[in-house]
Structure formats: structure tokens, C-alpha cells
C-alpha atoms as one frame of an Amber mdcrd trajectory, in Angstrom:
protein
   3.017  -2.724  23.881   5.740  -4.003  25.887   7.774  -6.996  24.135   8.784
  -3.547  21.462  10.460  -2.115  23.934  12.145  -5.280  25.679  13.274  -5.601
  21.023  14.649  -1.426  22.278  16.614  -1.751  24.790  17.910  -5.921  23.681
  18.888  -4.111  20.622  20.599  -1.190  22.816  24.225  -0.552  23.920  24.123
  -3.142  27.381  24.421  -0.714  30.064  23.653  -1.545  33.369  20.286  -0.762
  33.974  19.841  -2.657  31.134  21.936  -5.115  32.096  19.778  -4.953  35.681
  16.248  -5.815  33.438  17.169  -8.659  32.603  15.077 -10.468  35.080  11.995
  -8.655  33.862  12.331  -9.193  30.076  12.785 -12.213  30.333   9.282 -12.296
  32.128   7.580 -10.094  29.302   9.079 -13.017  26.141   8.266 -15.402  28.736
   4.632 -13.811  29.087   3.773 -13.189  25.121   1.612 -14.166  22.668   2.977
 -12.537  19.958   6.188 -15.253  19.099   6.359 -18.961  19.604   8.404 -20.985
  21.352  11.334 -21.106  18.978  11.423 -17.259  18.528  10.997 -17.486  22.742
  13.576 -19.907  22.883  16.140 -17.582  20.648  15.543 -14.776  22.545  15.963
 -16.111  26.035  19.099 -17.101  24.922  20.374 -13.968  23.281  19.311 -12.312
  27.626  21.138 -14.957  29.285  23.532 -14.169  26.581  23.390 -10.979  27.534
  23.890 -11.109  31.451  26.854 -13.041  31.201  30.128 -12.107  31.475  31.611
  -8.363  33.252  29.948  -4.968  32.214  33.325  -4.471  29.853  32.398  -7.535
  27.311  29.206  -6.613  27.001  29.662  -3.726  25.500  32.325  -4.827  23.451
  30.089  -8.309  22.136  28.170  -5.173  21.076  30.640  -2.960  19.845  32.264
  -4.760  17.295  29.070  -5.898  16.191  26.436  -2.684  15.371  29.198  -0.875
  14.973  32.075  -2.113  13.430  29.856  -1.492   9.291  27.318  -1.290   7.662
  25.877  -4.743   6.950  25.055  -4.475  10.189  23.593  -0.864  11.419  20.937
  -0.698  13.725  20.289   2.391  11.416  17.628   0.907   8.991  18.013   4.292
   6.050  21.274   3.086   5.987  20.491   0.308   4.277  18.451   1.786   2.475
  19.618   5.181   0.866  23.550   5.278   2.759  25.068   8.769   3.217  22.447
  10.277  -0.056  20.222  12.569   0.476  17.861  10.761   0.598  18.066   9.136
   3.994  17.873  12.813   4.541  14.351  13.216   3.506  12.807   9.800   4.823
  14.839  10.957   8.444  12.011  14.161   8.929   9.193  11.867   8.000   9.915
   9.533   9.825  10.483  12.536  12.855   6.584  13.702  11.785   4.732  11.222
  11.447   6.282  10.419  15.302   5.296  14.148  15.457   2.021  13.847  14.603
   1.412  10.498  17.077   2.944  12.577  19.958   6.024  10.839  20.390   9.197
  12.874  20.752  12.584  12.107  20.588  13.606  12.197  23.715  17.853  10.479
  22.787  20.696  12.206  20.989  19.936   8.864  18.236  18.757   9.406  14.551
  14.555   8.501  15.008  15.413   5.567  11.462  17.867   3.791  14.571  15.982
   0.297  14.924  15.779   0.436  18.779  14.131   3.829  18.820  11.462   2.592
  16.094  10.575  -0.405  18.582   9.532   2.701  21.320   7.752   4.253  18.861
   6.012   0.844  17.718   5.947   0.146  21.797   2.803   3.106  21.606   0.852
   2.155  18.647  -1.737  -0.384  17.942  -0.469  -4.114  16.542  -2.422  -3.604
  14.082  -0.230  -0.145  13.197   3.115  -1.732  14.454   2.769  -5.420  11.837
   2.596  -3.063   9.509   5.833  -0.793  10.069   7.349  -3.201  10.240   6.129
  -5.786   7.484   7.691  -2.021   5.675  10.977  -3.290   6.588  11.114  -6.436
   6.709  13.698  -6.411   4.259  15.880  -3.729   5.729  15.335  -6.799   8.758
  15.703  -9.747   6.856  18.953  -8.184   5.678  20.243  -7.150   9.404  19.420
 -11.321  10.345  21.401 -12.549   7.927  23.651 -11.447   9.026  23.772 -11.393
  12.142  23.210 -15.502  12.171  25.735 -15.088   9.670  28.243 -14.451  12.472
  26.297 -16.143  14.800  25.295 -13.883  16.779  22.552 -14.150  19.423  20.948
 -11.160  18.393  18.977 -12.578  15.681  16.257 -14.021  17.527  15.554  -9.780
  17.988  14.858  -9.314  14.359  13.507 -13.196  13.718  11.168 -12.391  16.513
  10.837  -8.924  14.284   9.580 -10.564  11.424   7.477 -13.058  12.581   5.417
 -10.569  14.580   4.921  -8.401  11.122   4.255 -11.504   8.576   7.173 -12.489
   7.132   9.078 -16.135   7.835  12.155 -15.643   9.901  15.097 -16.128   8.146
  16.733 -19.377   7.325  19.600 -19.958   9.592  20.596 -23.583   7.158  20.328
 -20.869   4.099  22.949 -18.165   5.914  26.240 -18.858   5.194  29.000 -19.136
   8.220
């Protein structure tokens, strides 16, 4: 599913190539039947936000959010296991799941990095994708709340993932800013 590749790209470091592909990403989002109007509007606002300013501004905004602490970590197992030994065994299991499905990690990213998980899900059936997203929905909600508290447009991706997983999105009105 191409939409998961768009989500992966949106949550990845904003490279020049990624920013150049924003118009195509907007088309995929606009045409997707998997998301509702509210999620679509949020995603399109994020895409517009990413297109504004120069490259250094986009990179700095991303780093300020995702590279400066655990609350917004896009490494899912960090939210569950922190730096414990359990995180390593969970990584091995996830990598084995990928391998059994013929999905090879092509970068140095860890298998629990949300953009990598989304790339994997883009190659799977919608049922399998929903099931895996539902399994980690509690983590997605934690990240969504933290993004909403920071009034970040990146929250739109997590909100859309929650809806696809069959979960209620985080109520922004109940998140202190």
C-alpha cells in the first residue's frame, strides 16, 4: 500500500528527495480510501508545512522533535523496553519477521524504527498491516499525544495510523499544550 510508504517518508528525515516528492505524496493522501476527511486534512497540512522554508529549517524542525528525547522517539521498542535487554530480543524477533516475509532492511536503521515498520507494512496485506498497527496502537497514541502537546503537524501521521488500526485517534482537546 502506497499510503504506508508516504507515511514512512513523512516520518523520515526531510531530505531534498523527500521534499521534492511532496506533491506526489499529497496526491496519494488525497486519493486514499483508508483515511477520513479529518486525517486527510491533517496530512495535507503536514505536507504543506514540510514544503515551507528552506532545507535547513525543515531538518532543524525534524531534529528538534525526534532527536532530542525519548518521548518522541520513533523507535517503538524504546517506549516499551527502554535500553533493557528485552529490547534487543524484540529487535531480533522483528528482524526475523521481516526476513520471513522477504523484507530485507536496506539501511542502517533499526527494525523498530517506525518509518521502517511502515515500509514493511507497505508490502503486506491491509489485514496484516491493520493487525500490526493495532498491536502497537498504545505506543502510537503515546507519540501522538506528545506531538499534539507540541502542536506538531507530524501528529497527523500517527492519528491516521490509529484510524487505520481501527482505534480512535487521540482527542487533541484532552491533551495539555
